[in-house]
Amino acid sequence: MIYLPHTHEDIFSMLQVLGVDNLDDLFSTVPEDCRFNGHLNLPEALSEWELNDHMSTLSNTMAVSPEYKVFLGAGSYEHFIPASVSYLLGRSEFVTSYTPYQPEMSQGTLQAIYEYQTLAARLLGMEVATASHYDGATALAEALLMAVRITKRKKVAISSLIHPLYRRVVQTYFEPAGYEVVELPYLNTGVTDDSGLDDMDDLAAVAIQSPNFFGCIENLQVLGQKTHDKKALFVASFTEALAYGLLKNPGSQGADIVGGEGQSLGINSSFGGPALGMLASSKKHMRSLPGRLVGKTKDLDGKTGFVLTLATREQHIRREKATSNICTNNSLCALAAAMYMASLGGTGIRKLAQLNHDKAEYLKKELKKAGFTITFDRPTFNEFVVEFPSGFEANHKHLLEKKIVAGLCLAPYYPELANHYLLCVTETRSKDDMDALVREVKS
Amino acid sequence: MKESLGTTGLLLNEPLLWEKGKKGRCGFSLPRRDVEPCSLDEEFMGEGPDFPDLSELDVVRHYTRLAQWNFGVDTGMYPLGSCTMKYSPKTNEKQASLPGFTGAHPLLPSGLSQGALNMLFEFEQYLNEITGMYATTLQPAAGAHGELTGMLIIHAFHKKQGSKRSKIIVPDTAHGTNPASISLCGFRPVPVTSNEQGILSVQAVSEIMDQDTAGIMVTNPNTLGLFEENIQNIAEIVHAKGGLVYCDGANMNAVMGMVKMGDIGIDLMQLNLHKTFSTPHGGGGPGSGPVSVAKHLEPFLPVPRVIEENGAYILAQDYPDSIGKISAFHGAFGVVIKAYSYIRRMGPENLKKASQLAVLNANYIKEMLKGTLHLPYDRPCMHECVFSDKHQAAQKIATLDMAKRLMDYGFHPPTTYFPLVVPGAIMVEPTETESKEDIDQFIAAFKAIANEAGENPDLLHHAPKSCKVKRLDEVTAARKPCLAG
């Protein structure tokens, strides 16, 4: 086996040093009745080229661009990734190292993550961003747990226009510890209804996603103000990080903590993972942040260098009193995001975000022209809700055969929105793709 | 000793990203604009982030230089104990980058994602077989996330039984993630001390196990690299009082095909695909932490579950006792592809062989270095061995000094100062993918360093000398944090 370097001679001479006769004897401390003496029932080993064949067969069944025109967003977005980013990300010094516990040998990872923290903080308009979390949903859950710790209150209010799957993850994290999650309904304009907040007391946090699950842009400033009037922390979430190339960022609108998804920033959809949980806060709350942080410092000669820092918040030091149990995070995904943001630059991200916005507006306009209702007239970023005639479900299935995925059916998530679909357009969908979609849904 | 691996080399300095570039450059090929511009209401417009503008080559050189300051498994031996830094086969990367996988949207209808669902389904079966468990979820995104999932399942199980329990027993040798996962789930960790042999005694557990204890969380093999020999009797005691036995399977690399955890009283466990199943560690993730459970815990697994129905794979949601969702989508699918590829390339015999060789390598190092370094538990170990700096204390040389000096010899240091039960611990996990020659060179380097400790201790105190930077001021970094530029 090419991954196992030992020759018979190696094994023999090493066993001799240990004074045992065979490999099985190395397991003398495993009691006889704990041993498995059978043969693992797994498929026999494949050669490398047999594996290629097998995996191609599996991957070829997947409906992906360019063969399929997929108008799905809802937390995972198809954006173009430059070859330079994929190439650099494959550097094995980044890929095959681990958490930089030994900073002298890990300055590459450390500087790169420090730069990621900086770019992420600038994108979100916050002072401090962590080295990464698993995904947007877990970053949001951790942001809310952080608010519970800071305020010592046990109830949070979250918008029903936060991604439905994120809300389920928050529920999973909150339930056993006995914390309460209250959902804020939405208005028929497609934004969060905050009127219920007036009667809620003792809130640790109010969480709002913008652009929200319907793609609509929330007025974070007003919601933030209202949250602060209630003496609660304002937590902003997002699924489409690219939006902040164009829109006001959460930090400039009063967010205390931000937790969302950075997959758009140079990370493939990859069936939903690995992704990039982005978590940021004001400096005031920095010591309550969960997860790894990289800081700048000096070495013995006064030369600038980087280290993991504020470790006294973390599980390996604080154990059960840690701010989180997180250890391995999604460092390489953060690195991809940093490379992507560096490639775009300030000028590029502005142009790209504008283009995403404009393309979605084009599709919206054409669907309207074709007689469909755009449910919410609130400004949106790159996705929006459209109402198709009843019975469209059959048409949606029919379109799949024509290799068009005409958005996400909202009814399973919002039962009141039967026949409503969430459509997403990024820079990877051409005008021709959109025209074809409109033609097909009309027919 | 052979010529040392460590040498000098030309490393280039590289400023921070925002200290480079010029307004108006771009390293990104913007797509053609084929629609009219359409302005957004001013009320919502921001200024856009303050990112530096760089050319493609600016970006390429930046990250190439940074990469050269790093050390990975592909560079050299990385015997970080408890982390299983084995070789990550290149074909795994290739499979994970197939366009059908990278481009797949997680909310595709199941009819359009059969390949991915098929792989997830099969991979769950493989892990069931390796662990001896009944069912597996692939949704947890890392080992600690798997631990949390496990604790949530334990919580849900007791709730379903109508009992409310507040404690989980956890040995003093546990990873820090264990007590943190326990308390994140609202339980209180109750420590239990390991015995003079470095393992749990039946008596210690029976003294504290009671009806208010939801279960026990045991790392097996444990963080001293020792097999928990009394595990079956301990499981009986915990079960008799209505508790569950969780196994932290981070060290499964020692016992694949040798021990099936489901057969020895374990109710549930997590696996770390980035350790045992060769997926790369990525400078700190992404990992993947599947949880495998016995039959009585299956109803509590996260949803959706991949099931086979009439020859097709579908995502099933209808599990009323499920703990819910632990990740937004299906977990770290891209990581699962790599682990799946690994198992398919290895097959059953090689997986077992990998564990045997991992144990051989660790015992060989233990035997060869035990005169040089203090060995607190002189017994056959599993996949890793734990030394301490006790012999060097008289020379005022600490674990840290030896670890830093190892860098000058071209090795990544072992895990240091963990587990906590061994003061000044040096935890070495070579893994099975290191050859005898490389291990011999590592041993020789450690012996040379022990000599230097007597003859020229300053060499160690001032180490490393060949890295990009010298020892860094971590105290100031924490006191006056500078976390963004």
Short mmCIF file of N, CA and C in Angstrom, two decimals, chain A residues 169-217:
data_model
loop_
_atom_site.label_atom_id
_atom_site.label_comp_id
_atom_site.label_asym_id
_atom_site.label_seq_id
_atom_site.Cartn_x
_atom_site.Cartn_y
_atom_site.Cartn_z
N VAL A 169 -30.68 25.32 13.87
CA VAL A 169 -29.41 25.06 14.57
C VAL A 169 -29.37 25.82 15.89
N VAL A 170 -29.83 27.06 15.87
CA VAL A 170 -29.87 27.85 17.11
C VAL A 170 -30.74 27.13 18.15
N GLN A 171 -31.88 26.63 17.70
CA GLN A 171 -32.78 25.90 18.59
C GLN A 171 -32.06 24.69 19.20
N THR A 172 -31.31 23.95 18.38
CA THR A 172 -30.58 22.77 18.86
C THR A 172 -29.55 23.16 19.93
N TYR A 173 -28.85 24.27 19.69
CA TYR A 173 -27.83 24.72 20.64
C TYR A 173 -28.46 25.23 21.95
N PHE A 174 -29.65 25.83 21.84
CA PHE A 174 -30.23 26.50 23.00
C PHE A 174 -31.07 25.58 23.89
N GLU A 175 -31.70 24.59 23.28
CA GLU A 175 -32.71 23.80 24.00
C GLU A 175 -32.20 23.15 25.28
N PRO A 176 -31.09 22.38 25.22
CA PRO A 176 -30.72 21.64 26.45
C PRO A 176 -30.30 22.53 27.60
N ALA A 177 -29.75 23.71 27.28
CA ALA A 177 -29.31 24.58 28.37
C ALA A 177 -30.48 25.36 28.95
N GLY A 178 -31.67 25.20 28.34
CA GLY A 178 -32.86 25.85 28.88
C GLY A 178 -33.00 27.31 28.50
N TYR A 179 -32.31 27.74 27.44
CA TYR A 179 -32.46 29.13 26.98
C TYR A 179 -33.66 29.21 26.05
N GLU A 180 -34.26 30.40 26.01
CA GLU A 180 -35.50 30.56 25.24
C GLU A 180 -35.25 31.35 23.96
N VAL A 181 -35.88 30.90 22.88
CA VAL A 181 -35.79 31.60 21.60
C VAL A 181 -37.20 32.03 21.19
N VAL A 182 -37.39 33.32 21.03
CA VAL A 182 -38.68 33.83 20.57
C VAL A 182 -38.51 34.31 19.14
N GLU A 183 -39.46 33.98 18.27
CA GLU A 183 -39.34 34.41 16.87
C GLU A 183 -40.18 35.65 16.59
N LEU A 184 -39.59 36.58 15.87
CA LEU A 184 -40.31 37.78 15.47
C LEU A 184 -40.93 37.52 14.09
N PRO A 185 -42.23 37.78 13.92
CA PRO A 185 -42.86 37.52 12.62
C PRO A 185 -42.37 38.52 11.56
N TYR A 186 -42.88 38.38 10.35
CA TYR A 186 -42.47 39.34 9.30
C TYR A 186 -43.67 40.09 8.74
N LEU A 187 -43.40 41.25 8.20
CA LEU A 187 -44.45 42.11 7.64
C LEU A 187 -44.65 41.75 6.17
N ASN A 188 -45.77 42.18 5.59
CA ASN A 188 -45.98 41.82 4.18
C ASN A 188 -45.11 42.64 3.22
N THR A 189 -44.24 43.49 3.79
CA THR A 189 -43.26 44.16 2.95
C THR A 189 -41.99 43.32 2.82
N GLY A 190 -41.93 42.19 3.53
CA GLY A 190 -40.76 41.31 3.43
C GLY A 190 -39.65 41.62 4.41
N VAL A 191 -39.98 42.37 5.46
CA VAL A 191 -38.97 42.61 6.50
C VAL A 191 -39.53 42.23 7.87
N THR A 192 -38.65 42.19 8.85
CA THR A 192 -39.00 41.75 10.20
C THR A 192 -40.01 42.70 10.86
N ASP A 193 -40.99 42.12 11.51
CA ASP A 193 -41.95 42.90 12.30
C ASP A 193 -41.41 43.01 13.71
N ASP A 194 -40.97 44.20 14.09
CA ASP A 194 -40.34 44.36 15.40
C ASP A 194 -41.33 44.83 16.47
N SER A 195 -42.62 44.91 16.11
CA SER A 195 -43.56 45.49 17.08
C SER A 195 -43.67 44.66 18.36
N GLY A 196 -43.44 43.34 18.23
CA GLY A 196 -43.53 42.48 19.40
C GLY A 196 -42.46 42.77 20.45
N LEU A 197 -41.39 43.41 20.03
CA LEU A 197 -40.28 43.68 20.96
C LEU A 197 -40.74 44.54 22.13
N ASP A 198 -41.73 45.41 21.86
CA ASP A 198 -42.19 46.33 22.92
C ASP A 198 -42.59 45.60 24.19
N ASP A 199 -43.16 44.42 24.00
CA ASP A 199 -43.65 43.69 25.18
C ASP A 199 -42.67 42.65 25.71
N MET A 200 -41.47 42.65 25.15
CA MET A 200 -40.51 41.63 25.63
C MET A 200 -39.48 42.27 26.55
N ASP A 201 -39.27 41.60 27.67
CA ASP A 201 -38.27 42.11 28.60
C ASP A 201 -37.18 41.08 28.80
N ASP A 202 -36.10 41.54 29.40
CA ASP A 202 -35.01 40.63 29.74
C ASP A 202 -34.45 39.88 28.55
N LEU A 203 -34.32 40.57 27.43
CA LEU A 203 -33.73 39.92 26.25
C LEU A 203 -32.21 40.05 26.30
N ALA A 204 -31.54 38.94 25.99
CA ALA A 204 -30.08 38.99 25.85
C ALA A 204 -29.73 39.62 24.52
N ALA A 205 -30.50 39.28 23.48
CA ALA A 205 -30.15 39.75 22.15
C ALA A 205 -31.36 39.74 21.24
N VAL A 206 -31.27 40.58 20.20
CA VAL A 206 -32.20 40.52 19.08
C VAL A 206 -31.35 40.22 17.85
N ALA A 207 -31.75 39.20 17.08
CA ALA A 207 -30.96 38.82 15.91
C ALA A 207 -31.75 39.06 14.63
N ILE A 208 -31.11 39.73 13.69
CA ILE A 208 -31.73 40.06 12.40
C ILE A 208 -30.76 39.70 11.29
N GLN A 209 -31.27 39.12 10.22
CA GLN A 209 -30.44 38.82 9.05
C GLN A 209 -30.72 39.85 7.96
N SER A 210 -29.66 40.39 7.37
CA SER A 210 -29.85 41.33 6.26
C SER A 210 -28.69 41.20 5.27
N PRO A 211 -28.97 41.01 3.97
CA PRO A 211 -30.26 40.73 3.39
C PRO A 211 -30.86 39.48 4.04
N ASN A 212 -32.20 39.53 4.23
CA ASN A 212 -32.82 38.43 4.95
C ASN A 212 -33.08 37.23 4.03
N PHE A 213 -33.78 36.22 4.56
CA PHE A 213 -33.94 34.98 3.78
C PHE A 213 -34.68 35.23 2.47
N PHE A 214 -35.53 36.26 2.43
CA PHE A 214 -36.24 36.60 1.19
C PHE A 214 -35.41 37.50 0.29
N GLY A 215 -34.17 37.76 0.69
CA GLY A 215 -33.31 38.64 -0.10
C GLY A 215 -33.52 40.11 0.21
N CYS A 216 -34.51 40.43 1.03
CA CYS A 216 -34.85 41.83 1.30
C CYS A 216 -33.84 42.46 2.26
N ILE A 217 -33.58 43.73 2.03
CA ILE A 217 -32.63 44.46 2.87
C ILE A 217 -33.39 45.05 4.06
#
